[in-house]
Coordinates of C-alpha atoms in Angstrom, one line a residue:
Chain V
M1 CA 50.6 -83.8 -105.3
F2 CA 52.0 -86.6 -106.4
S3 CA 51.4 -89.1 -103.7
R4 CA 49.9 -92.7 -104.7
D5 CA 46.7 -91.2 -102.5
N6 CA 46.0 -88.5 -104.6
W7 CA 46.9 -90.4 -107.5
K8 CA 43.5 -92.8 -106.3
E9 CA 41.6 -90.4 -105.4
I10 CA 42.1 -89.0 -109.3
F11 CA 41.4 -92.5 -110.9
E12 CA 38.5 -92.8 -109.0
T13 CA 37.0 -89.5 -110.3
I14 CA 38.0 -90.4 -114.1
Q15 CA 36.3 -93.5 -113.9
K16 CA 33.3 -92.6 -112.4
N17 CA 33.1 -90.1 -114.7
K18 CA 33.5 -92.0 -118.2
L19 CA 31.4 -89.4 -120.2
R20 CA 33.6 -86.3 -119.3
T21 CA 36.7 -88.8 -119.8
F22 CA 35.5 -90.1 -122.9
L23 CA 34.8 -86.3 -124.5
S24 CA 38.1 -84.8 -123.1
G25 CA 40.1 -88.0 -124.3
F26 CA 38.6 -88.3 -127.7
T27 CA 39.7 -84.5 -128.5
V28 CA 42.9 -85.1 -128.0
A29 CA 43.1 -88.6 -129.8
L30 CA 41.7 -86.9 -132.9
G31 CA 43.4 -84.0 -132.8
I32 CA 46.4 -86.0 -132.9
L33 CA 45.6 -88.6 -134.7
I34 CA 44.9 -86.4 -137.5
F35 CA 47.7 -84.0 -137.1
V36 CA 50.0 -87.6 -137.4
I37 CA 48.1 -88.8 -140.6
L38 CA 47.8 -85.1 -142.6
F39 CA 51.5 -85.3 -141.6
G40 CA 52.3 -88.8 -143.0
F41 CA 50.6 -87.7 -146.0
G42 CA 52.8 -84.9 -146.7
N43 CA 55.7 -87.0 -146.0
G44 CA 54.1 -89.7 -148.4
L45 CA 53.6 -86.6 -151.4
I46 CA 57.1 -86.2 -151.3
N47 CA 58.3 -89.9 -151.3
T48 CA 56.1 -90.0 -154.6
F49 CA 57.8 -86.9 -155.9
N50 CA 61.3 -88.5 -155.1
D51 CA 60.1 -91.9 -156.4
F52 CA 59.6 -90.1 -160.0
F53 CA 63.1 -89.7 -160.3
A54 CA 64.1 -92.5 -158.6
D55 CA 65.0 -95.0 -161.4
D56 CA 67.1 -92.7 -163.4
A57 CA 69.8 -90.7 -162.7
T58 CA 69.5 -86.9 -162.1
N59 CA 72.5 -85.7 -163.3
V60 CA 71.8 -86.5 -167.0
F61 CA 70.7 -84.4 -170.0
Y62 CA 68.0 -86.1 -172.9
V63 CA 68.7 -83.7 -175.8
F64 CA 66.1 -84.6 -178.3
R65 CA 66.1 -82.9 -182.2
G66 CA 62.9 -81.7 -184.0
R67 CA 62.4 -79.7 -187.0
T68 CA 63.4 -75.9 -187.0
T69 CA 61.0 -73.3 -187.5
M70 CA 62.8 -70.6 -187.7
P71 CA 65.0 -70.0 -191.3
Y72 CA 68.8 -68.9 -190.1
K73 CA 72.2 -68.3 -191.8
G74 CA 70.4 -69.3 -195.3
Y75 CA 68.9 -72.7 -194.4
K76 CA 65.0 -72.7 -194.6
S77 CA 62.6 -73.5 -191.9
N78 CA 61.3 -76.6 -190.9
R79 CA 64.6 -78.9 -191.8
Q80 CA 64.8 -81.9 -189.9
I81 CA 67.6 -81.9 -187.2
E82 CA 69.6 -85.3 -187.4
F83 CA 72.6 -86.4 -185.2
D84 CA 75.1 -88.5 -186.0
N85 CA 78.1 -90.3 -184.3
S86 CA 80.6 -87.3 -184.9
D87 CA 77.9 -85.0 -182.2
L88 CA 79.1 -87.5 -179.5
A89 CA 82.3 -87.1 -180.3
D90 CA 82.4 -82.8 -180.6
I91 CA 80.0 -83.0 -177.4
E92 CA 82.7 -85.1 -175.4
K93 CA 86.0 -83.1 -177.6
N94 CA 84.1 -79.6 -175.5
F95 CA 83.5 -80.5 -172.3
P96 CA 85.4 -82.3 -170.7
L97 CA 85.4 -80.4 -167.8
F98 CA 81.1 -81.1 -167.1
L99 CA 81.2 -84.2 -169.0
E100 CA 80.9 -87.6 -167.5
Y101 CA 80.4 -89.8 -170.0
T102 CA 77.6 -89.8 -173.0
T103 CA 75.7 -92.5 -174.8
P104 CA 73.4 -92.1 -178.1
R105 CA 69.9 -93.5 -178.1
I106 CA 68.1 -95.0 -180.9
S107 CA 64.6 -96.6 -180.4
R108 CA 62.9 -99.3 -182.7
Q109 CA 59.8 -101.0 -182.2
D110 CA 60.5 -104.5 -183.3
T111 CA 58.9 -107.6 -183.0
V112 CA 61.0 -110.2 -181.0
K113 CA 60.8 -113.8 -181.5
Y114 CA 62.3 -117.0 -179.7
K115 CA 60.7 -120.3 -181.0
E116 CA 56.9 -120.4 -180.9
E117 CA 56.9 -116.8 -178.7
S118 CA 56.5 -114.1 -180.5
N119 CA 56.1 -110.4 -179.1
S120 CA 56.8 -107.3 -179.7
Y121 CA 59.9 -104.5 -177.6
T122 CA 61.3 -101.4 -178.1
T123 CA 64.7 -102.2 -178.6
Q124 CA 67.1 -99.0 -177.7
A125 CA 70.5 -99.1 -179.0
V126 CA 72.5 -97.8 -176.8
S127 CA 76.7 -97.8 -175.7
P128 CA 77.7 -99.4 -172.3
S129 CA 77.5 -95.6 -170.1
H130 CA 73.8 -96.2 -170.8
Q131 CA 73.5 -98.1 -167.7
Y132 CA 74.4 -95.4 -165.5
A133 CA 72.1 -92.6 -167.1
E134 CA 69.1 -95.6 -166.4
K135 CA 70.4 -97.0 -163.5
T136 CA 69.9 -100.3 -165.1
I137 CA 70.3 -103.0 -162.7
M138 CA 71.8 -106.4 -164.1
M139 CA 70.2 -109.2 -162.9
K140 CA 72.1 -111.9 -165.2
G141 CA 75.3 -112.0 -167.7
R142 CA 76.8 -108.5 -168.6
F143 CA 75.3 -105.6 -170.1
L144 CA 77.1 -103.9 -172.9
N145 CA 81.2 -103.2 -173.1
K146 CA 83.2 -101.2 -175.1
N147 CA 84.4 -104.6 -177.4
D148 CA 80.3 -104.7 -178.2
I149 CA 80.5 -101.3 -180.1
K150 CA 83.8 -101.8 -181.9
D151 CA 83.1 -105.0 -183.1
K152 CA 79.3 -104.5 -183.7
T153 CA 78.5 -107.7 -181.7
K154 CA 75.0 -109.0 -182.2
Y155 CA 74.3 -109.4 -178.7
A156 CA 71.3 -108.3 -176.7
I157 CA 70.6 -107.6 -173.4
I158 CA 67.0 -107.9 -172.1
G159 CA 64.4 -106.8 -169.5
R160 CA 63.2 -109.2 -166.6
L161 CA 59.8 -109.1 -168.3
V162 CA 61.2 -110.1 -171.5
E163 CA 62.7 -112.4 -170.8
E164 CA 59.6 -113.6 -168.6
D165 CA 57.6 -113.7 -171.9
L166 CA 59.8 -115.2 -174.2
F167 CA 61.6 -117.4 -172.0
G168 CA 59.4 -118.6 -169.3
A169 CA 61.2 -120.0 -166.5
K170 CA 64.3 -121.4 -168.6
T171 CA 67.0 -119.5 -168.6
S172 CA 67.7 -116.9 -171.6
I173 CA 71.7 -116.4 -170.8
G174 CA 73.5 -117.5 -174.2
K175 CA 70.1 -118.5 -176.3
Y176 CA 69.4 -116.9 -179.2
I177 CA 66.6 -114.8 -180.4
D178 CA 65.2 -112.9 -183.7
I179 CA 64.9 -108.8 -183.9
G180 CA 63.1 -107.6 -186.6
G181 CA 64.5 -110.3 -188.7
S182 CA 68.1 -110.4 -187.4
S183 CA 69.6 -113.0 -184.7
F184 CA 70.7 -112.3 -181.4
K185 CA 72.6 -113.4 -178.9
V186 CA 71.1 -112.8 -175.2
V187 CA 74.2 -111.7 -172.8
G188 CA 72.2 -110.4 -169.8
V189 CA 69.4 -109.8 -168.4
F190 CA 68.3 -106.8 -166.2
Q191 CA 65.7 -105.2 -163.8
D192 CA 64.8 -101.0 -163.4
D193 CA 62.8 -99.7 -160.8
G194 CA 60.9 -97.3 -163.3
G195 CA 58.4 -100.0 -163.4
D196 CA 57.1 -102.7 -166.3
N197 CA 57.4 -100.5 -169.2
E198 CA 61.2 -100.3 -168.8
E199 CA 61.2 -104.1 -168.1
R200 CA 59.6 -104.5 -171.3
I201 CA 63.3 -103.0 -172.9
I202 CA 66.1 -105.3 -175.2
Y203 CA 69.7 -102.9 -175.4
I204 CA 71.5 -103.8 -178.3
P205 CA 74.8 -101.6 -179.2
Y206 CA 74.0 -98.7 -181.2
T207 CA 76.7 -99.5 -183.7
T208 CA 75.0 -102.5 -184.7
R209 CA 71.8 -101.1 -185.4
Q210 CA 73.5 -98.3 -187.3
L211 CA 74.9 -101.2 -189.5
I212 CA 72.0 -102.7 -189.8
E213 CA 70.2 -99.8 -191.2
K214 CA 72.1 -99.4 -194.4
N215 CA 76.0 -98.5 -192.2
T216 CA 74.3 -94.8 -191.5
D217 CA 75.9 -93.0 -188.4
E218 CA 72.5 -91.5 -187.7
I219 CA 71.4 -91.5 -183.9
D220 CA 68.0 -90.6 -182.5
Q221 CA 69.3 -88.4 -179.3
I222 CA 72.0 -87.7 -177.5
I223 CA 72.3 -88.6 -173.9
V224 CA 75.1 -86.5 -171.9
G225 CA 76.0 -87.5 -168.4
F226 CA 77.5 -84.6 -166.2
K227 CA 80.0 -84.8 -163.1
P228 CA 77.5 -84.5 -160.0
E229 CA 80.0 -82.5 -158.1
I230 CA 79.2 -79.1 -160.7
G231 CA 76.5 -78.7 -158.8
Y232 CA 73.0 -77.5 -159.9
A233 CA 74.4 -74.0 -160.8
G234 CA 77.1 -75.9 -162.6
A235 CA 74.5 -77.8 -164.4
M236 CA 72.6 -75.0 -165.9
A237 CA 75.7 -73.2 -167.3
F238 CA 76.7 -76.7 -169.0
E239 CA 72.9 -76.8 -169.8
R240 CA 73.0 -73.1 -171.8
S241 CA 76.1 -73.8 -173.4
L242 CA 75.8 -77.1 -174.6
N243 CA 72.6 -75.6 -176.2
S244 CA 74.3 -73.1 -177.6
F245 CA 77.3 -75.4 -178.9
I246 CA 74.6 -77.8 -180.8
R247 CA 72.4 -74.9 -182.1
E248 CA 75.7 -73.1 -184.2
K249 CA 77.1 -76.4 -185.4
K250 CA 73.7 -77.1 -186.9
Y251 CA 72.7 -73.7 -188.2
I252 CA 69.6 -73.9 -185.4
N253 CA 68.3 -70.0 -184.9
P254 CA 69.1 -69.4 -180.9
K255 CA 65.7 -68.0 -180.8
D256 CA 64.2 -71.0 -182.1
Q257 CA 62.3 -73.4 -179.6
N258 CA 61.5 -75.9 -181.8
G259 CA 64.8 -77.2 -183.1
I260 CA 66.1 -79.1 -180.5
F261 CA 65.3 -79.6 -177.3
I262 CA 67.0 -80.2 -173.6
R263 CA 65.5 -82.2 -171.0
N264 CA 67.4 -81.1 -167.5
V265 CA 66.9 -83.9 -165.1
A266 CA 68.6 -82.3 -162.5
D267 CA 66.4 -78.9 -163.0
Q268 CA 62.8 -80.9 -163.0
L269 CA 63.8 -82.6 -159.7
K270 CA 64.7 -79.7 -158.1
Q271 CA 61.4 -77.6 -159.3
N272 CA 59.6 -80.6 -157.9
Q273 CA 61.2 -80.9 -155.0
Q274 CA 60.3 -77.0 -154.6
F275 CA 56.9 -78.0 -155.3
A276 CA 57.3 -81.1 -152.4
R277 CA 57.8 -78.5 -150.3
V278 CA 55.5 -76.5 -150.5
L279 CA 53.0 -78.7 -150.0
Q280 CA 54.3 -80.3 -147.2
I281 CA 54.7 -76.5 -145.7
I282 CA 50.7 -76.3 -146.7
V283 CA 50.5 -79.9 -145.0
G284 CA 52.1 -78.9 -142.2
F285 CA 49.9 -76.0 -142.1
V286 CA 46.8 -77.6 -141.7
A287 CA 47.7 -79.8 -139.6
F288 CA 49.5 -77.1 -137.1
G289 CA 45.5 -75.9 -137.2
T290 CA 44.7 -79.3 -136.2
I291 CA 46.5 -79.3 -133.4
I292 CA 45.0 -75.7 -132.3
A293 CA 41.5 -77.0 -133.0
G294 CA 42.7 -79.8 -130.3
I295 CA 43.6 -77.1 -128.0
I296 CA 40.9 -75.2 -128.1
G297 CA 38.4 -78.3 -128.2
I298 CA 40.5 -79.4 -124.8
S299 CA 40.4 -75.9 -123.2
N300 CA 36.5 -76.1 -124.0
I301 CA 36.2 -79.3 -122.6
M302 CA 37.9 -77.9 -119.3
V303 CA 35.8 -75.4 -118.9
F304 CA 32.7 -77.2 -119.1
V305 CA 34.3 -79.8 -116.5
V306 CA 35.1 -76.8 -114.3
K307 CA 31.4 -75.3 -114.4
E308 CA 30.4 -78.7 -114.1
R309 CA 32.0 -79.5 -111.0
T310 CA 31.7 -76.2 -109.0
K311 CA 29.0 -77.2 -106.8
E312 CA 31.7 -80.3 -105.9
L313 CA 34.3 -77.9 -105.9
G314 CA 32.6 -75.7 -103.1
I315 CA 31.8 -79.2 -101.1
R316 CA 35.3 -80.0 -101.4
K317 CA 36.4 -76.7 -100.0
A318 CA 33.7 -76.6 -97.0
L319 CA 35.5 -80.1 -95.8
G320 CA 39.1 -78.7 -96.3
A321 CA 40.4 -78.6 -99.7
T322 CA 43.1 -75.7 -100.3
P323 CA 42.8 -74.1 -103.7
K324 CA 46.1 -75.3 -104.5
S325 CA 44.5 -79.1 -104.1
V326 CA 41.3 -78.0 -106.0
I327 CA 43.6 -76.7 -108.6
G328 CA 46.3 -80.1 -108.5
T329 CA 42.6 -82.4 -108.8
I330 CA 41.9 -81.0 -111.8
L331 CA 44.9 -80.2 -113.7
L332 CA 46.3 -84.0 -112.4
E333 CA 42.9 -85.2 -113.8
S334 CA 43.0 -83.5 -117.4
V335 CA 46.5 -84.1 -118.2
F336 CA 46.1 -87.8 -117.3
I337 CA 43.6 -87.9 -119.4
T338 CA 45.3 -85.9 -122.3
T339 CA 48.6 -88.1 -121.9
I340 CA 47.2 -91.1 -122.1
S341 CA 44.2 -90.6 -125.0
G342 CA 47.0 -88.6 -127.1
F343 CA 49.7 -91.2 -127.3
I344 CA 46.6 -93.8 -128.1
G345 CA 45.6 -91.1 -130.7
M346 CA 49.8 -90.8 -131.7
L347 CA 50.0 -94.5 -132.0
I348 CA 46.8 -95.2 -134.0
G349 CA 47.7 -92.6 -136.4
I350 CA 51.2 -94.3 -136.9
A351 CA 49.8 -97.8 -137.2
V352 CA 47.4 -96.5 -140.0
L353 CA 50.2 -94.4 -141.8
S354 CA 52.4 -97.6 -141.7
S355 CA 49.5 -100.1 -143.0
L356 CA 48.4 -97.5 -145.8
G357 CA 52.4 -98.2 -147.2
E358 CA 51.5 -98.3 -151.1
K359 CA 47.8 -98.5 -151.0
L360 CA 47.5 -95.0 -152.1
K361 CA 49.8 -94.7 -154.5
D362 CA 47.1 -93.8 -157.2
F363 CA 46.3 -90.6 -155.3
F364 CA 50.7 -89.5 -154.8
I365 CA 50.8 -91.1 -151.0
T366 CA 53.9 -93.3 -151.1
N367 CA 54.8 -94.5 -148.0
P368 CA 53.3 -91.7 -145.7
Y369 CA 55.0 -91.6 -142.4
I370 CA 55.5 -89.3 -139.6
D371 CA 59.1 -88.6 -137.7
L372 CA 58.4 -90.7 -134.0
T373 CA 60.1 -86.9 -132.2
M374 CA 57.9 -84.7 -134.6
A375 CA 54.5 -87.0 -133.3
T376 CA 55.9 -87.1 -130.0
V377 CA 56.6 -83.0 -129.8
A378 CA 53.2 -82.4 -131.4
T379 CA 51.8 -84.6 -128.7
I380 CA 53.7 -83.0 -125.7
V381 CA 52.9 -79.7 -126.9
L382 CA 48.9 -80.2 -126.8
I383 CA 49.2 -81.7 -123.2
I384 CA 51.0 -79.0 -122.5
F385 CA 48.4 -76.3 -123.6
G386 CA 45.6 -78.6 -122.3
A387 CA 47.5 -78.3 -118.9
I388 CA 47.6 -74.4 -119.4
A389 CA 44.1 -74.3 -120.7
G390 CA 42.7 -76.3 -117.6
Y391 CA 44.8 -73.9 -115.0
V392 CA 42.6 -71.1 -116.0
P393 CA 39.0 -72.5 -115.6
A394 CA 40.6 -74.6 -112.2
R395 CA 42.0 -71.3 -110.7
R396 CA 39.1 -69.5 -111.5
A397 CA 36.9 -72.0 -109.5
A398 CA 39.5 -72.8 -106.6
K399 CA 39.0 -68.8 -105.9
I400 CA 35.3 -69.0 -106.1
K401 CA 33.7 -69.0 -102.6
P402 CA 32.7 -72.0 -101.4
I403 CA 29.5 -70.4 -100.0
V404 CA 28.8 -69.1 -104.1
A405 CA 29.9 -72.8 -105.1
L406 CA 27.3 -74.5 -102.8
R407 CA 24.1 -71.8 -103.9
D408 CA 25.0 -72.9 -107.6
D409 CA 22.2 -75.9 -107.2
Chain Z
M1 CA 34.4 -72.2 -78.0
I2 CA 32.6 -69.4 -79.7
E3 CA 33.3 -65.9 -79.1
I4 CA 31.5 -62.8 -81.3
K5 CA 32.0 -59.5 -80.8
D6 CA 29.9 -56.4 -82.6
L7 CA 29.7 -58.7 -86.3
H8 CA 28.6 -56.8 -88.9
K9 CA 28.1 -57.4 -92.6
S10 CA 26.6 -56.3 -95.3
Y11 CA 26.3 -57.3 -99.0
K12 CA 26.6 -54.7 -101.9
M13 CA 23.4 -55.2 -104.3
G14 CA 24.4 -52.9 -107.0
S15 CA 24.5 -49.3 -106.2
N16 CA 22.6 -50.1 -102.4
S17 CA 24.2 -51.8 -99.7
L18 CA 22.0 -54.6 -97.8
H19 CA 22.9 -54.2 -94.5
V20 CA 22.4 -57.9 -93.5
L21 CA 24.2 -58.1 -89.5
K22 CA 24.1 -55.0 -87.6
G23 CA 26.3 -56.2 -84.8
I24 CA 26.1 -59.4 -83.3
N25 CA 27.5 -60.4 -79.6
F26 CA 27.3 -63.8 -78.9
S27 CA 29.2 -66.9 -77.2
V28 CA 28.6 -70.7 -77.8
E29 CA 29.8 -72.9 -74.5
E30 CA 31.7 -76.1 -75.3
G31 CA 29.0 -78.9 -75.1
E32 CA 26.1 -76.0 -76.0
L33 CA 23.3 -77.2 -78.3
V34 CA 22.5 -74.2 -79.8
A35 CA 19.3 -73.2 -82.3
I36 CA 19.5 -69.9 -84.5
M37 CA 15.8 -68.7 -85.3
G38 CA 14.3 -66.5 -87.6
S39 CA 12.2 -65.5 -90.6
S40 CA 13.7 -65.4 -94.0
G41 CA 16.1 -62.7 -94.1
S42 CA 17.2 -62.2 -90.6
G43 CA 20.8 -62.9 -91.6
K44 CA 21.0 -66.1 -89.7
S45 CA 22.0 -68.2 -92.6
T46 CA 25.2 -65.8 -93.0
L47 CA 26.1 -66.0 -89.4
L48 CA 26.3 -69.5 -90.2
N49 CA 27.9 -68.7 -92.7
I50 CA 30.3 -66.4 -91.3
L51 CA 30.8 -68.8 -88.3
G52 CA 31.6 -71.5 -90.9
M53 CA 34.2 -69.5 -92.2
L54 CA 32.5 -69.6 -95.9
D55 CA 32.0 -66.0 -95.7
E56 CA 33.9 -62.9 -94.3
A57 CA 32.5 -60.6 -91.6
N58 CA 32.8 -56.6 -92.5
S59 CA 34.2 -56.0 -89.5
G60 CA 34.0 -57.4 -85.7
E61 CA 35.8 -60.0 -84.1
Y62 CA 35.2 -64.0 -84.1
T63 CA 37.3 -65.9 -82.2
L64 CA 37.3 -69.8 -82.3
D65 CA 38.4 -72.0 -79.7
G66 CA 40.9 -69.1 -78.4
V67 CA 42.0 -68.7 -82.5
P68 CA 41.1 -65.3 -83.8
I69 CA 39.4 -65.5 -87.1
K70 CA 40.7 -62.8 -88.9
D71 CA 42.6 -62.0 -92.3
L72 CA 42.3 -65.6 -93.9
N73 CA 43.1 -66.7 -97.1
E74 CA 41.8 -69.4 -99.1
T75 CA 44.5 -71.8 -98.0
K76 CA 44.2 -70.9 -94.1
A77 CA 40.3 -71.1 -94.2
A78 CA 40.3 -74.2 -95.8
K79 CA 42.5 -75.8 -93.0
Y80 CA 40.5 -74.2 -89.8
R81 CA 37.2 -75.3 -91.8
N82 CA 39.1 -78.8 -91.7
K83 CA 40.1 -78.8 -88.5
F84 CA 37.5 -77.2 -86.7
L85 CA 34.3 -77.4 -88.3
G86 CA 31.8 -79.8 -89.6
F87 CA 29.4 -78.6 -92.2
V88 CA 25.7 -80.5 -92.4
F89 CA 23.4 -78.2 -95.0
Q90 CA 20.1 -78.1 -96.3
S91 CA 20.5 -79.3 -99.6
F92 CA 22.8 -82.3 -98.2
N93 CA 25.9 -81.6 -100.3
L94 CA 27.2 -85.2 -100.9
I95 CA 29.2 -85.8 -104.1
N96 CA 27.0 -88.0 -106.2
Y97 CA 29.5 -90.1 -107.7
K98 CA 31.3 -91.2 -104.6
N99 CA 29.6 -93.9 -102.3
A100 CA 28.5 -93.4 -98.7
M101 CA 32.0 -94.5 -97.1
E102 CA 34.4 -92.5 -99.8
N103 CA 31.8 -89.0 -98.8
V104 CA 32.2 -89.5 -95.3
A105 CA 36.2 -90.1 -95.8
L106 CA 36.6 -87.2 -97.9
P107 CA 37.4 -84.5 -95.1
L108 CA 39.5 -87.0 -93.8
Y109 CA 41.6 -87.3 -97.1
Y110 CA 42.4 -83.6 -96.8
Q111 CA 43.7 -84.1 -93.3
K112 CA 46.2 -86.3 -95.4
M113 CA 45.2 -89.5 -93.3
G114 CA 45.9 -92.9 -94.8
R115 CA 43.4 -94.7 -97.3
K116 CA 42.6 -98.1 -94.6
E117 CA 42.9 -95.5 -91.9
R118 CA 40.5 -93.3 -93.4
Q119 CA 38.1 -96.4 -94.3
E120 CA 37.6 -97.8 -91.2
K121 CA 36.8 -94.3 -89.5
A122 CA 34.1 -93.6 -92.1
L123 CA 32.6 -97.1 -91.4
K124 CA 33.1 -96.2 -87.7
Y125 CA 30.9 -93.0 -88.5
L126 CA 28.6 -94.7 -90.9
G127 CA 27.6 -97.2 -88.0
Q128 CA 27.1 -94.3 -85.7
V129 CA 24.3 -92.8 -87.8
G130 CA 23.3 -96.5 -88.5
L131 CA 24.1 -97.2 -92.0
T132 CA 26.9 -99.1 -92.5
E133 CA 24.9 -101.7 -94.9
W134 CA 24.8 -98.7 -96.8
A135 CA 28.4 -97.9 -97.2
T136 CA 28.8 -98.8 -100.8
H137 CA 25.6 -97.2 -101.9
L138 CA 25.5 -94.1 -104.3
P139 CA 23.7 -91.2 -102.9
N140 CA 21.2 -91.3 -105.3
E141 CA 19.8 -94.9 -104.0
L142 CA 19.5 -93.5 -100.2
S143 CA 16.4 -91.8 -99.4
G144 CA 16.6 -88.0 -97.7
G145 CA 17.0 -89.0 -94.0
Q146 CA 20.0 -91.5 -94.7
K147 CA 21.8 -89.1 -97.3
Q148 CA 21.1 -86.4 -94.5
R149 CA 22.8 -89.3 -91.9
V150 CA 25.9 -89.4 -94.1
A151 CA 26.2 -86.2 -93.9
I152 CA 26.1 -85.9 -90.8
A153 CA 28.6 -88.8 -90.2
R154 CA 30.8 -87.0 -92.5
A155 CA 30.9 -83.7 -90.6
M156 CA 31.3 -86.1 -87.5
A157 CA 34.4 -87.9 -89.1
A158 CA 36.2 -85.0 -89.4
E159 CA 35.9 -84.4 -85.2
P160 CA 35.3 -80.9 -85.5
K161 CA 35.0 -78.8 -82.6
V162 CA 32.0 -77.2 -84.1
L163 CA 28.9 -78.9 -85.8
L164 CA 27.5 -76.5 -88.1
A165 CA 24.0 -77.4 -89.3
D166 CA 22.4 -75.1 -92.1
E167 CA 18.4 -76.4 -91.6
P168 CA 19.4 -79.6 -91.5
T169 CA 15.4 -80.7 -91.5
G170 CA 14.5 -78.4 -94.3
A171 CA 14.0 -80.9 -97.1
L172 CA 13.0 -83.3 -94.8
D173 CA 9.2 -85.0 -93.9
S174 CA 8.9 -84.6 -89.6
K175 CA 9.4 -88.1 -89.4
T176 CA 12.3 -87.9 -90.5
S177 CA 13.2 -84.8 -89.5
Y178 CA 13.0 -85.8 -85.8
E179 CA 15.1 -88.7 -86.4
V180 CA 17.8 -86.4 -87.6
M181 CA 17.1 -84.2 -84.6
D182 CA 17.4 -87.9 -82.6
L183 CA 21.0 -88.3 -84.4
I184 CA 22.2 -84.9 -83.6
Q185 CA 20.9 -84.6 -79.9
K186 CA 23.1 -87.9 -79.4
I187 CA 25.8 -86.0 -80.9
N188 CA 25.4 -83.0 -78.5
D189 CA 25.2 -85.7 -75.8
Q190 CA 28.5 -87.4 -75.9
G191 CA 29.8 -83.7 -75.6
N192 CA 30.4 -82.0 -79.0
T193 CA 28.6 -78.1 -79.6
I194 CA 26.1 -77.5 -82.4
L195 CA 24.8 -75.2 -84.1
V196 CA 21.4 -75.7 -86.1
V197 CA 19.9 -73.0 -87.8
T198 CA 16.1 -73.3 -88.3
H199 CA 12.8 -71.7 -88.6
E200 CA 10.5 -74.3 -87.4
E201 CA 9.9 -74.0 -83.7
D202 CA 9.5 -78.0 -82.8
I203 CA 13.1 -78.1 -83.9
A204 CA 14.5 -75.4 -82.5
H205 CA 13.0 -76.4 -79.2
M206 CA 15.0 -79.5 -79.2
C207 CA 18.1 -77.5 -78.5
K208 CA 19.3 -76.5 -75.5
R209 CA 18.9 -72.7 -76.0
I210 CA 17.9 -70.8 -78.9
V211 CA 19.0 -67.6 -80.5
H212 CA 16.1 -65.4 -82.3
L213 CA 17.6 -63.0 -85.1
K214 CA 15.4 -60.2 -86.5
D215 CA 16.5 -58.1 -89.3
G216 CA 20.4 -58.7 -88.7
I217 CA 20.1 -58.1 -84.4
I218 CA 19.5 -60.9 -81.6
V219 CA 16.7 -59.9 -80.5
K220 CA 16.1 -63.0 -77.7
D221 CA 18.7 -65.3 -76.2
E222 CA 17.2 -67.9 -74.1
K223 CA 17.7 -71.1 -72.7
V224 CA 14.9 -74.0 -72.7
K225 CA 14.0 -77.0 -71.4
Q226 CA 15.3 -79.7 -74.4
V227 CA 12.7 -81.5 -75.8
R228 CA 13.6 -85.0 -76.8
A229 CA 12.9 -86.2 -80.2
S230 CA 13.1 -89.7 -79.2
E231 CA 9.5 -89.0 -77.7
Y232 CA 8.4 -88.4 -81.5
V233 CA 10.3 -91.4 -82.9

């Protein structure tokens, strides 16, 4: 059945029936192409979702303060909640099992000058642990250390783009810049995967900021990093006890939505991943439908091909073709065409996906890709079903009496 | 060569059954050139189709070259057709995307003959029908007479025991018809057994024996003096 002679016969038939070959090949190639691209887009969506969280640590709570909206224990509503250094210490003291680090964050907008260059930047007054929460990557020099906090040093860590704006190509380390009227020495330059805005930030010791602001101990925001090994359930439990701990300390009604707010990155990540997974299931469903449509398409073409060839098959049978060789000819031809065109469609699809890269980032599709195994399996499935779909009409054609087939003019 | 005893064939047409062959007894010796004549509906094509194993009889015996032909499955019938029989049809039945030589070589492909050998043999038979120069032409580039000659070459290429021709001149003008008959006579002269179904008197008289069929039975079976087609060409 697979002799060289049979193949030659099949190649000749394929060559001399170009339209038929093109139609069936096109259907299969298109089916696989669309499948690969859809599936790739699904993966691209998931990439985008993961990217949203890639630049920050996910084992982190951000604790924000606000105004109360309910009276509680003698306190009136509409009271501004304040954080100070003692809150940091209390949290560290009460949750040693869960806690990895804490850091305050005091954000200010300042005019920053170096020689003639001047610009407005966000300064964040933080502690050394902040580097883990933001996944800050040091390019030059160092980040803040414990001594900076203790000694309230006037050291600044500047973002890559701050350096570019103020210093151009020149080195910034060791130079003095003016931040909101105070002189700071640049000791480090960082980069961040979070985009341009996150590279236009200047970090200074929080104690220094508090000193500048009339030696207060107030804090804007508390960032709490927990141990990753406590897991998702542990993180949720920790969030609940942290919430009630702060509410109790600050006399906030437990039912008040507004006094404090905790942003749980782990929870958000989980929800987004679930959303992305649902999206991928939907996309996978559509892609599966495409494969089904492809199978139906190839089946239709096979029925048509057999119908069109009825007379030819009758002639062949009159000349001595056995039913087996009739089925073999039709099947080999269809499998050959679907295999070649299926893999062509698959390769084009993969090429399209890899050429897209980040071009569709605006549509939340980043680096779309498809697993090679997945694509190959889909192609093989289509080939197999194409063969099954071809077998049914081929067997019927082989059963038709040659006299009936020949009469069919 | 061919032995037929009490052959019956009927077709079911809805609830009615149409009795086409009502007991045919008939034999053909090797080297004979037999015309089967009759008006349309006389059963002549049905008889030829049964002889060609393209159709099956309801009852009766059929022996071809000493082999009883019965209880054929499709595979067996295909093998017998390939080995014993060559067909020439009224509508030529060439495969339109294959050139003349490939058409002639096709039955040899089903005899599992090698490609080279097949082509040589096809060219040889194309030469015998005078179409060597047309070997690479597609059927739609050939005239009706040329197509029928290709079909005859194809039927002969398999070197069959019997050549069956169903109205071989039915789609041709008289001049071309005589050319085709001339060819058939020459093939017969070489000792081949040939059966021709026709309704044309002049074509029938170019054979050596005429069998008249009417309403499913043989009404007359006579030897005739052969008219050579070459006289008209």
